[in-house]
Amino acid sequence: MIQSWRDLDRILRGEATRLPNLRRGTIEVRVGGLAVVLVVLAMIYGACMGCFALFKPGGADYWQVVASVVKVPALFGLTLAVTLPSLYVFNALVGSRLSLTSVVRLLAAGLAIIVAVLASLGPIVAFFSVSTTNYPFMVLLNVVVFAAAGSMGMMFLLQTRRLGNSWAMRRMLRRRVRSSRSRIRF
Amino acid sequence: MNRMFRHADAVLRGRATGRPWGLVVVCGLAYGAVMGSISGLDGDRGWQVAFSAIKVPLLLLATLVLSLPSYFVANTLLGVRADFSEALRAIVASQAGLALILVSLAPMTMVWYATSADYGSAILFNATMFAVASVGAQAMLWRGYRPLIARNPRHRLLLRAWIVIYAFVGIQLGWTLRPFIGVPDSPVTLFRGGPQENAYVVIVRLVAGVILRRP
């Protein structure tokens, strides 16, 4: 379990997506252990989000907290389950080098960024949840927090893709230079 | 006491000190006590002094604690985690600086209370004192961050983000912990009764009210 938290830390520090790893066409993380960590972090954010229901004027609604704790990890898990097949198929169609396992690892790493950012903003959301009764404000705050976390995850995926592409580009150029040299020699 | 002054001097001059947390608590308590003394110490008014004394360091430290997790992750994501302990030292030193500036302004607050019993002007005066202290603390924060920014310009972006997050949380926490001064003729309370309002919603409502009344 500690190893999975270390994996998350390596992803956040950008060590898991360094060029030597990408050169091998993969990201070295254990998806199983990482998934557990991500579920825990998503549950923490769900709890922070659900705190709002504890202090509403009509009395505390504990089931809403439970529902939020369940729904936030479900949101990410189900989104991944729904989009992964088509992503893999289109990736393969356009000639990507990534295998299905690599696509899953890459998406898990992207998700790790999103969920880690969400969980880190959790204390702020929990504080606002218990200190305000204004529902539209809380909706807006959660939208902003999700948007911030989503943009971070998106930036990570784009950056990783760009790194991978630059490596692929260099490899292609090297091959061309090599073949032109051999032609000159010939 | 002498050691405390030496620590305070070190913080103000930007030298490293081992006790910035202690300064935040002690100076926060002192300014809070002054802030809550608008109606003196007669009867249960002493409780207002005690409540305000506790609330000021609580405001500073709780805002810091609530904002730190996201700042830690942001530092990690931008690849400057190795500098985090140094960044945290600069942040805590600026907090200590804020509390020190507040204490240095406390005599002025006392004079203000002694010469004007008006509650509205007391709020405005204290808000000005906090604004002055915040500007001073920000200057200290930028000074503490200078070597970090020279090492990696990403720290500039992170510092701006920190100021936004800190202000965002601090404003709401300050609003939640009210009253800091205490309405002179009302009974002393730890927190304001009624439903918990949101500082930003109140501001929007106030601005909207002004605009709608004077189109």
PDB file of C-alpha atoms in Angstrom, chain B residues 32-53 113 117 119 179-190 192:
ATOM      1  CA  GLY B  32      -7.035  39.978  19.474  1.00  0.00           C
ATOM      2  CA  ALA B  33      -7.326  41.020  23.110  1.00  0.00           C
ATOM      3  CA  VAL B  34      -6.966  44.678  22.121  1.00  0.00           C
ATOM      4  CA  MET B  35      -9.469  44.234  19.299  1.00  0.00           C
ATOM      5  CA  GLY B  36     -12.113  42.821  21.632  1.00  0.00           C
ATOM      6  CA  SER B  37     -11.651  45.487  24.299  1.00  0.00           C
ATOM      7  CA  ILE B  38     -13.949  48.098  22.714  1.00  0.00           C
ATOM      8  CA  SER B  39     -16.399  47.921  25.649  1.00  0.00           C
ATOM      9  CA  GLY B  40     -13.757  47.532  28.357  1.00  0.00           C
ATOM     10  CA  LEU B  41     -13.511  44.649  30.826  1.00  0.00           C
ATOM     11  CA  ASP B  42     -16.607  45.240  32.991  1.00  0.00           C
ATOM     12  CA  GLY B  43     -18.927  42.273  33.672  1.00  0.00           C
ATOM     13  CA  ASP B  44     -19.003  39.671  30.953  1.00  0.00           C
ATOM     14  CA  ARG B  45     -17.198  42.027  28.545  1.00  0.00           C
ATOM     15  CA  GLY B  46     -13.959  40.340  29.640  1.00  0.00           C
ATOM     16  CA  TRP B  47     -15.178  37.268  27.747  1.00  0.00           C
ATOM     17  CA  GLN B  48     -15.253  39.249  24.516  1.00  0.00           C
ATOM     18  CA  VAL B  49     -11.582  40.128  25.072  1.00  0.00           C
ATOM     19  CA  ALA B  50     -10.773  36.438  25.670  1.00  0.00           C
ATOM     20  CA  PHE B  51     -12.793  35.263  22.635  1.00  0.00           C
ATOM     21  CA  SER B  52     -11.203  37.829  20.322  1.00  0.00           C
ATOM     22  CA  ALA B  53      -7.747  36.987  21.693  1.00  0.00           C
ATOM     23  CA  TYR B 113     -11.307  52.883  20.971  1.00  0.00           C
ATOM     24  CA  ALA B 117     -16.978  54.494  20.824  1.00  0.00           C
ATOM     25  CA  TYR B 119     -18.850  50.484  16.419  1.00  0.00           C
ATOM     26  CA  PRO B 179     -17.572  38.847  16.083  1.00  0.00           C
ATOM     27  CA  PHE B 180     -13.973  39.949  16.595  1.00  0.00           C
ATOM     28  CA  ILE B 181     -14.905  43.311  18.082  1.00  0.00           C
ATOM     29  CA  GLY B 182     -18.379  42.718  19.528  1.00  0.00           C
ATOM     30  CA  VAL B 183     -21.293  45.152  19.276  1.00  0.00           C
ATOM     31  CA  PRO B 184     -21.007  47.293  22.468  1.00  0.00           C
ATOM     32  CA  ASP B 185     -24.661  47.058  23.651  1.00  0.00           C
ATOM     33  CA  SER B 186     -25.325  43.417  22.649  1.00  0.00           C
ATOM     34  CA  PRO B 187     -24.651  40.358  24.822  1.00  0.00           C
ATOM     35  CA  VAL B 188     -21.240  38.700  24.385  1.00  0.00           C
ATOM     36  CA  THR B 189     -21.296  35.693  22.040  1.00  0.00           C
ATOM     37  CA  LEU B 190     -18.584  33.385  20.748  1.00  0.00           C
ATOM     38  CA  ARG B 192     -22.866  35.207  15.511  1.00  0.00           C
TER      39      ARG B 192
END
